[in-house]
CSV table of C-alpha atoms in Angstrom, one decimal:
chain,number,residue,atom,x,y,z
A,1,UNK,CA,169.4,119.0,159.9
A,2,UNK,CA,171.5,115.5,160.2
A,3,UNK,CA,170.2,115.6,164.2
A,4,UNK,CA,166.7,116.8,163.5
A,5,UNK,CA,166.1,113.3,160.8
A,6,UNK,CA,167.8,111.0,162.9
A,7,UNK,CA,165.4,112.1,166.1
A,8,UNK,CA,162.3,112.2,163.9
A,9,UNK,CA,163.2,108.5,162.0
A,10,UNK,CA,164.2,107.4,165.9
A,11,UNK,CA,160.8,108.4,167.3
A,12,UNK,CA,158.8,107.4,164.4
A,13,UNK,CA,160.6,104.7,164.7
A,14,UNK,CA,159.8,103.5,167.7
A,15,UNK,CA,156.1,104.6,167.9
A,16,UNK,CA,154.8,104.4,164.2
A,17,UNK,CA,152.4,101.2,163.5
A,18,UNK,CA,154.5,98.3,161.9
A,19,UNK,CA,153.1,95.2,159.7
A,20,UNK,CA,153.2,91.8,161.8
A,21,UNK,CA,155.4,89.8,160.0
A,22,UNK,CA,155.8,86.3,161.2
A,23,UNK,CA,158.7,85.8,163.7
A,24,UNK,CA,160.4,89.5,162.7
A,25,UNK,CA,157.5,90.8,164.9
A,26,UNK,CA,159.2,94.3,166.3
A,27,UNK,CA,161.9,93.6,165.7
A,28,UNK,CA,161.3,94.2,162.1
A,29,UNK,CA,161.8,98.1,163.2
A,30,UNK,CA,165.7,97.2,163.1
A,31,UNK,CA,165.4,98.0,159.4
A,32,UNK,CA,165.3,101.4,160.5
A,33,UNK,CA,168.7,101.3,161.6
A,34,UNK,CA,170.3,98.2,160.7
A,35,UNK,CA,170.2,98.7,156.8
A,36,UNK,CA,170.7,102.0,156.5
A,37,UNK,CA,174.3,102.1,158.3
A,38,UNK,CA,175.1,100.0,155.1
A,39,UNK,CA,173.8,102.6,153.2
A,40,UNK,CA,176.2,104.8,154.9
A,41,UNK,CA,179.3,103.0,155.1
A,42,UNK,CA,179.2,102.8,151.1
A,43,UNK,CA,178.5,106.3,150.6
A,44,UNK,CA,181.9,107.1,152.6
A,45,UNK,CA,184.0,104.5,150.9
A,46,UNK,CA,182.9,106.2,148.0
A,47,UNK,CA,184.2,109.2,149.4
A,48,UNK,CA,187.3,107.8,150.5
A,49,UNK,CA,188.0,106.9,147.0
A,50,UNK,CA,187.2,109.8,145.7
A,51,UNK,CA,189.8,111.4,147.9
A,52,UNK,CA,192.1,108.4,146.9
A,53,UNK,CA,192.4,109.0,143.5
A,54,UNK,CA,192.7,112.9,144.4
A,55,UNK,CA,195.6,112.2,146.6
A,56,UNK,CA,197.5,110.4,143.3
A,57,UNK,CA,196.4,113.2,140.9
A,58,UNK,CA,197.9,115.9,143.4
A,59,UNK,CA,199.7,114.3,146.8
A,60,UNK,CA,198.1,116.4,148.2
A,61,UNK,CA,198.7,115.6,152.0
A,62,UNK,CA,194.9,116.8,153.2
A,63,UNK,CA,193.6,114.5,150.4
A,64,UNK,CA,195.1,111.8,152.2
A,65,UNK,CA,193.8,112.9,155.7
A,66,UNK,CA,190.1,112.7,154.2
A,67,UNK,CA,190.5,109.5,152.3
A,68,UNK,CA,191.7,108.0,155.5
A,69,UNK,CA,189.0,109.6,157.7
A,70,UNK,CA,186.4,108.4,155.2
A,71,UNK,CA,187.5,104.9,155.4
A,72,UNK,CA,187.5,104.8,159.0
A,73,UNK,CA,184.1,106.5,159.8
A,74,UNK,CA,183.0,103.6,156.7
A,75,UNK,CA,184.6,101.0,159.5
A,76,UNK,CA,181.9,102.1,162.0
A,77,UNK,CA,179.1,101.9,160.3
A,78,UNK,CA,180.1,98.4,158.9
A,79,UNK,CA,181.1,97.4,162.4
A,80,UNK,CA,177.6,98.8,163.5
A,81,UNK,CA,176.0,97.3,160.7
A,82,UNK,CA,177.0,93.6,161.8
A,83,UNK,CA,176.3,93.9,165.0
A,84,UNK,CA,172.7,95.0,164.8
A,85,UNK,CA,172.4,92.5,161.9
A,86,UNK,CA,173.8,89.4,163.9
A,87,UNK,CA,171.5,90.8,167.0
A,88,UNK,CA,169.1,90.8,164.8
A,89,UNK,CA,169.4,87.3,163.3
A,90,UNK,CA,170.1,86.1,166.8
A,91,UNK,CA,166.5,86.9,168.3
A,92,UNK,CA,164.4,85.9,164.8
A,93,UNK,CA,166.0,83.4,162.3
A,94,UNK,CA,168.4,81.6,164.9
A,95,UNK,CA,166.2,82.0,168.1
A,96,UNK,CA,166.3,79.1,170.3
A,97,UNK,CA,169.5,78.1,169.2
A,98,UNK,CA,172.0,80.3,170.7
A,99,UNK,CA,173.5,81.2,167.1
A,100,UNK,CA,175.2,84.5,166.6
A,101,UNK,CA,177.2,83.9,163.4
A,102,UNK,CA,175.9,81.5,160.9
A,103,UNK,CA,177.8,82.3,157.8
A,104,UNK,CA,174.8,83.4,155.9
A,105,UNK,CA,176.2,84.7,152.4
A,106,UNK,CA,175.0,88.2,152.8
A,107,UNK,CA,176.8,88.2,156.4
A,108,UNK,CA,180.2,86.9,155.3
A,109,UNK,CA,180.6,89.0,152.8
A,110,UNK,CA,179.5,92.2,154.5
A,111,UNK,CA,182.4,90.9,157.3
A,112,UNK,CA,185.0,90.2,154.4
A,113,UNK,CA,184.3,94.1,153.4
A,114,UNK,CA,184.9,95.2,156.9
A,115,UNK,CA,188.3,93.2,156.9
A,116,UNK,CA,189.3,94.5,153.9
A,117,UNK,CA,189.1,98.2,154.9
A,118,UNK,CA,190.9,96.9,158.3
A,119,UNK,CA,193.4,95.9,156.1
A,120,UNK,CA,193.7,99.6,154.5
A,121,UNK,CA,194.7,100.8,158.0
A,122,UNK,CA,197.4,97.9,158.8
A,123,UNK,CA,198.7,99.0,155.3
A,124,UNK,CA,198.7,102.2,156.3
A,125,UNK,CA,200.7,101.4,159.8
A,126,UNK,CA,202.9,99.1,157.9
A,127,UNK,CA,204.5,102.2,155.9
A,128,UNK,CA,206.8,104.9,157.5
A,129,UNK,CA,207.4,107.3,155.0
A,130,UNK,CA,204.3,109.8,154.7
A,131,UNK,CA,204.6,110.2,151.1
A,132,UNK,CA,204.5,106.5,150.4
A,133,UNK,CA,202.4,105.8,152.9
A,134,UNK,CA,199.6,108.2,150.9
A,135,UNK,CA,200.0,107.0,147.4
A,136,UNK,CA,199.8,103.0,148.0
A,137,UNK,CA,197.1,103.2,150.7
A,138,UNK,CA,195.4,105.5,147.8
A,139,UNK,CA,196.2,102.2,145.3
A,140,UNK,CA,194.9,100.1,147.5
A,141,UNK,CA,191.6,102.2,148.8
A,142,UNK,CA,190.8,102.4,145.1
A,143,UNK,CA,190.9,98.2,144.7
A,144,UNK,CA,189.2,98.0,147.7
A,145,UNK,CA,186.2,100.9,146.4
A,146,UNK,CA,185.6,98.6,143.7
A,147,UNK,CA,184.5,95.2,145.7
A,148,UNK,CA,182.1,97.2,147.8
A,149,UNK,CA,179.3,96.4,145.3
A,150,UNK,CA,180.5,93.1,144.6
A,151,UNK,CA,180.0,92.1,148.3
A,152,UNK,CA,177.3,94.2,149.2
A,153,UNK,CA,175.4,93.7,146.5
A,154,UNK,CA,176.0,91.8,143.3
A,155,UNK,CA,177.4,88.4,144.7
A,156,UNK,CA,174.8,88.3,147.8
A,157,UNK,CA,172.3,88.6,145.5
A,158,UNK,CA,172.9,85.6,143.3
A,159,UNK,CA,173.3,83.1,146.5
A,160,UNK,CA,171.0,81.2,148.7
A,161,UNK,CA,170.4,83.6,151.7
A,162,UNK,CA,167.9,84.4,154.7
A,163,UNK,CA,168.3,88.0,153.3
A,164,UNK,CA,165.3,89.5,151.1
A,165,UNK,CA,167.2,90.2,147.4
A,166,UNK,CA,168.8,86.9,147.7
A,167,UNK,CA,168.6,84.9,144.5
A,168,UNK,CA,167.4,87.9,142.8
A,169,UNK,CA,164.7,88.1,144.8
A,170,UNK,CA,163.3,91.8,145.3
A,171,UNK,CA,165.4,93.6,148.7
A,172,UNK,CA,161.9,95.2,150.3
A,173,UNK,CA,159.7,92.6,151.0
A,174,UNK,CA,155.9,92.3,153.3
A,175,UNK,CA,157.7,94.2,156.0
A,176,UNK,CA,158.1,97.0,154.0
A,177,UNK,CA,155.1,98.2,153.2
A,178,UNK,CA,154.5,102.1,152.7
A,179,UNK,CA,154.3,103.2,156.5
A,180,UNK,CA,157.6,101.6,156.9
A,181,UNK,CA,158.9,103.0,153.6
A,182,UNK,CA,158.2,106.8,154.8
A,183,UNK,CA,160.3,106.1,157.5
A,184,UNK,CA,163.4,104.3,156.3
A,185,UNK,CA,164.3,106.8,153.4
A,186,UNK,CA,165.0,109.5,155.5
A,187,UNK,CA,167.0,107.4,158.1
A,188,UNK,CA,169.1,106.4,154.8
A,189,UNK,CA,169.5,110.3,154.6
A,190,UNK,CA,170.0,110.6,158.6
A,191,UNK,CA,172.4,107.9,158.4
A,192,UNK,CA,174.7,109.1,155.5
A,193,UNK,CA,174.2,112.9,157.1
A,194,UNK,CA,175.6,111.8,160.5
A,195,UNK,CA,178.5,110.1,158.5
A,196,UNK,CA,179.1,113.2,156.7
A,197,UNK,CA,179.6,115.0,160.5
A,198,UNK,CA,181.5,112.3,161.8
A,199,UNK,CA,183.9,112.9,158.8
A,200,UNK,CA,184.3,116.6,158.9
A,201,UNK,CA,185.2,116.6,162.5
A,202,UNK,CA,187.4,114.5,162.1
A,203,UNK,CA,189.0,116.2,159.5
A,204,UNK,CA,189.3,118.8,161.2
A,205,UNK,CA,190.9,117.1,164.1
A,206,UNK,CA,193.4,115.1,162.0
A,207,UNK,CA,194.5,118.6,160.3
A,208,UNK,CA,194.4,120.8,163.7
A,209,UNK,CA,197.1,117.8,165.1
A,210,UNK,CA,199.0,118.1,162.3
A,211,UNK,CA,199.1,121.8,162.8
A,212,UNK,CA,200.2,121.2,166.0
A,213,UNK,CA,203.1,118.7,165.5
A,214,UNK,CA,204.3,120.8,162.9
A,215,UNK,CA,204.6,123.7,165.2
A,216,UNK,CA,206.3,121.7,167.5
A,217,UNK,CA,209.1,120.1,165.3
A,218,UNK,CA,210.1,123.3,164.1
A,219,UNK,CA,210.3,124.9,167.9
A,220,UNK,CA,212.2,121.9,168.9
């Protein structure tokens, strides 16, 4: 299902009739893709949090394998999310100038986020002792759960930004008229579905190798 909305929001995507905006021109069909990675990398740190405070409740080792796996797969998608946006600021707002990175608000913030779950893994590699390891990375993933909206969202919002929803102004603006609309809701779906996969496999990779190094220590 995951594959079959991502290939129809791709094509439609790509072929569908966009509004001419003013300098976004086609490359206003970056929306597509470029906002809903955001929507996915919150839904899995969400996730990861979830599985955090599961991990305190029970220490439950494969609580801990899917609140790490959640935050990484959230990593991607943030990682994917500023690079399509500073692509996409590169060729409209900053064209002719050679600017990648301009510190826009919305733009730091979403790269403080990203650090901040960066840091969850050099906690993480910091700490030798499994046990440990699990419980204060779950601490932490929990503090760093509740800045996602703050970053993402509420403070971006309140500052002067190229964004749409800056300064409380409303998120979808002319470039989002219905036709584009019936597209980007189900690639928010597509997005969040392919994040879900990514996360299960790699579950299930993370729990078939420590299958396997079990087997090992005790045949060694």
């Amino acid at each position: 299902m995951t594959l079959v909305l991502l290939g129809a929001f791709s094509f439609a995507g790509t072929w569908l009739n966009i509004p001419r905006v003013a300098m976004l021109e086609h490359t206003a069909r970056n929306l597509y893709f470029h906002v809903p990675m955001w929507f996915a990398m919150m839904a899995l740190t969400a996730l990861s949090a979830v599985h955090a405070i599961q991990c305190l409740r029970t220490n439950n080792p494969l609580s801990d394998i899917r609140s790490s796996t959640a935050a990484l797969v959230a990593i991607v998608f943030g990682l994917l999310g500023l690079a399509t946006g500073s692509m996409w600021a590169r060729f409209t707002w900053y064209e002719g100038t050679n600017i990648w990175w301009n510190f826009d608000p919305k733009q730091s913030m979403a790269a403080v986020q990203v650090l901040i779950y960066g840091a969850y893994f050099a906690l993480r590699g910091a700490l030798d002792n499994p046990i440990k390891r699990a419980r204060i990375a779950a601490v932490y993933n929990i503090f760093a759960f509740v800045t996602v909206p703050f970053l993402l969202y509420v403070l971006p919002r309140q500052l002067e930004s190229l964004h749409p929803g800056a300064e409380g102004n409303p998120a979808f603006s002319d470039i989002t008229d219905p036709i584009m609309r019936v597209v980007f809701y189900p690639a928010v779906i597509g997005f969040i579905g392919l994040g879900w996969l990514l996360y299960t496999q790699r579950v299930r990779l993370s729990r078939a190798s420590t299958t396997l190094q079990s087997i090992l220590r005790k045949n060694l």
